[in-house]
């Protein structure tokens, strides 16, 4: 039953993720079977809206503004920050361009479903100077330094099933797409280990958490990985979600953070967002809200 409850929302979300993956294709770099997400366009974000009417578009502008402020600053704690309410209400003033992609492109309209009711991917570009100005008013700075490429090592455990998400195994398809989407949302580039690389290094899911960050980094170094992010997601029936732990070593310090009761999409966003927080100098994700 627990497996069914987790699988159904994952399958429902798969369609949206697959569409997003196609739109991100130009930003995806494949290196020896690993996936890296480009982080060049930090002032652009995407969300899903219903129809192309202005009321929903303005809501989408606000959601994208929040994502861009997080991407540019490297501070995920801005999500839901009350200080953003005023800025989001006038987000249109910061927009330089926007476009729509019909998720049902090529499919006929239903009897009572016109353009108004169809789901669209809304992509929004913002004025970089205005975004930097907002961050300044919030006491933050743009993260302009070169962003290290994350080598992401994730263990997924659900009942007897226990595996590491890889760049090329079929059982990692949904998780791989979700990690790519999370990296794009947080303005990071990531690479995943190949199944062969893990096997040749003698690393199994059960042993992953015991492996040193230095060794893990060396596994993805040929694909450009510079810093290892390690995560462990365990399905919990009571929470109807994943109990998640992350760890990362950076500049002589070990960081760990954890949370529970979330989908794996959200778990990956928080993991990669936490890594961005550390790398950008915005503090310890284990001590943030």
Short mmCIF file of C-alpha atoms in Angstrom, two decimals, residues 115-235:
data_model
loop_
_atom_site.label_atom_id
_atom_site.label_comp_id
_atom_site.label_asym_id
_atom_site.label_seq_id
_atom_site.Cartn_x
_atom_site.Cartn_y
_atom_site.Cartn_z
CA UNK A 115 -7.16 27.71 -24.08
CA UNK A 116 -8.30 29.20 -20.78
CA UNK A 117 -8.17 25.89 -18.92
CA UNK A 118 -5.13 24.21 -20.43
CA UNK A 119 -1.91 23.92 -18.38
CA UNK A 120 1.01 25.96 -19.66
CA UNK A 121 4.66 26.19 -18.71
CA UNK A 122 5.25 29.90 -18.16
CA UNK A 123 8.89 30.95 -18.56
CA UNK A 124 9.77 34.38 -17.20
CA UNK A 125 12.93 36.48 -17.60
CA UNK A 126 13.70 39.25 -15.12
CA UNK A 127 15.81 42.40 -15.24
CA UNK A 128 19.11 41.48 -13.59
CA UNK A 129 19.74 44.94 -12.15
CA UNK A 130 16.27 45.08 -10.60
CA UNK A 131 16.69 41.61 -9.10
CA UNK A 132 20.08 42.58 -7.66
CA UNK A 133 18.44 45.69 -6.26
CA UNK A 134 15.75 43.67 -4.48
CA UNK A 135 18.41 41.44 -2.97
CA UNK A 136 20.23 44.53 -1.73
CA UNK A 137 17.05 45.74 -0.03
CA UNK A 138 16.81 42.32 1.65
CA UNK A 139 20.39 42.56 2.87
CA UNK A 140 21.66 39.97 0.40
CA UNK A 141 24.08 39.91 -2.53
CA UNK A 142 24.07 38.12 -5.89
CA UNK A 143 26.20 35.00 -5.88
CA UNK A 144 28.46 35.87 -8.79
CA UNK A 145 31.34 33.48 -8.11
CA UNK A 146 31.81 30.41 -10.30
CA UNK A 147 29.51 27.74 -8.90
CA UNK A 148 31.14 24.37 -8.22
CA UNK A 149 29.64 21.37 -9.99
CA UNK A 150 27.93 19.04 -7.53
CA UNK A 151 28.51 15.32 -7.72
CA UNK A 152 25.18 14.04 -6.38
CA UNK A 153 25.06 10.64 -4.68
CA UNK A 154 21.56 9.70 -3.51
CA UNK A 155 20.50 6.48 -1.80
CA UNK A 156 16.79 5.64 -2.12
CA UNK A 157 15.38 3.05 0.29
CA UNK A 158 11.76 1.89 0.25
CA UNK A 159 11.14 -1.40 2.00
CA UNK A 160 13.47 -4.04 0.53
CA UNK A 161 14.34 -1.81 -2.42
CA UNK A 162 17.58 0.07 -1.88
CA UNK A 163 19.57 1.69 -4.69
CA UNK A 164 21.77 4.64 -5.63
CA UNK A 165 20.46 7.07 -8.23
CA UNK A 166 22.75 6.88 -11.26
CA UNK A 167 23.13 8.58 -14.60
CA UNK A 168 22.20 5.52 -16.61
CA UNK A 169 20.11 2.94 -14.74
CA UNK A 170 16.45 2.53 -15.71
CA UNK A 171 15.26 2.41 -12.10
CA UNK A 172 16.63 5.94 -11.62
CA UNK A 173 14.66 7.53 -14.46
CA UNK A 174 12.15 9.48 -12.34
CA UNK A 175 14.71 10.52 -9.74
CA UNK A 176 17.23 11.57 -12.40
CA UNK A 177 14.68 13.88 -14.05
CA UNK A 178 13.70 15.32 -10.67
CA UNK A 179 17.33 16.01 -9.74
CA UNK A 180 17.90 17.81 -13.04
CA UNK A 181 14.79 19.93 -12.44
CA UNK A 182 15.85 20.70 -8.87
CA UNK A 183 19.32 21.74 -10.03
CA UNK A 184 17.88 24.08 -12.64
CA UNK A 185 15.46 25.56 -10.09
CA UNK A 186 18.32 26.33 -7.70
CA UNK A 187 20.82 27.48 -10.32
CA UNK A 188 23.28 24.63 -9.84
CA UNK A 189 25.11 22.23 -12.14
CA UNK A 190 25.12 18.57 -11.16
CA UNK A 191 26.54 15.27 -12.31
CA UNK A 192 25.50 11.77 -11.29
CA UNK A 193 27.71 8.69 -11.04
CA UNK A 194 27.30 5.93 -13.59
CA UNK A 195 26.37 2.44 -12.44
CA UNK A 196 29.70 1.15 -13.78
CA UNK A 197 31.67 3.75 -11.83
CA UNK A 198 29.98 2.74 -8.59
CA UNK A 199 30.59 -0.94 -9.29
CA UNK A 200 34.25 -0.44 -10.14
CA UNK A 201 34.68 1.56 -6.92
CA UNK A 202 32.97 -1.15 -4.88
CA UNK A 203 30.24 1.19 -3.67
CA UNK A 204 26.78 -0.20 -2.93
CA UNK A 205 23.68 1.55 -1.60
CA UNK A 206 24.25 0.01 1.83
CA UNK A 207 27.84 1.30 1.93
CA UNK A 208 27.33 4.72 0.36
CA UNK A 209 27.00 6.69 3.59
CA UNK A 210 30.32 5.31 4.84
CA UNK A 211 32.32 6.51 1.83
CA UNK A 212 34.42 9.64 2.25
CA UNK A 213 33.45 12.78 0.35
CA UNK A 214 36.89 12.83 -1.25
CA UNK A 215 36.44 9.37 -2.75
CA UNK A 216 32.97 10.21 -4.04
CA UNK A 217 34.24 13.40 -5.63
CA UNK A 218 36.97 11.44 -7.39
CA UNK A 219 34.32 9.18 -8.97
CA UNK A 220 32.54 12.08 -10.70
CA UNK A 221 35.63 14.21 -11.32
CA UNK A 222 35.98 12.95 -14.93
CA UNK A 223 32.48 14.39 -15.59
CA UNK A 224 33.40 17.70 -13.98
CA UNK A 225 32.17 17.02 -10.43
CA UNK A 226 33.93 19.20 -7.88
CA UNK A 227 32.03 18.73 -4.61
CA UNK A 228 30.17 15.63 -3.42
CA UNK A 229 26.64 15.96 -2.06
CA UNK A 230 25.45 12.78 -0.32
CA UNK A 231 21.82 12.09 0.45
CA UNK A 232 19.79 9.26 1.92
CA UNK A 233 16.02 9.06 1.40
CA UNK A 234 14.03 6.43 3.34
CA UNK A 235 10.31 6.03 2.75
#
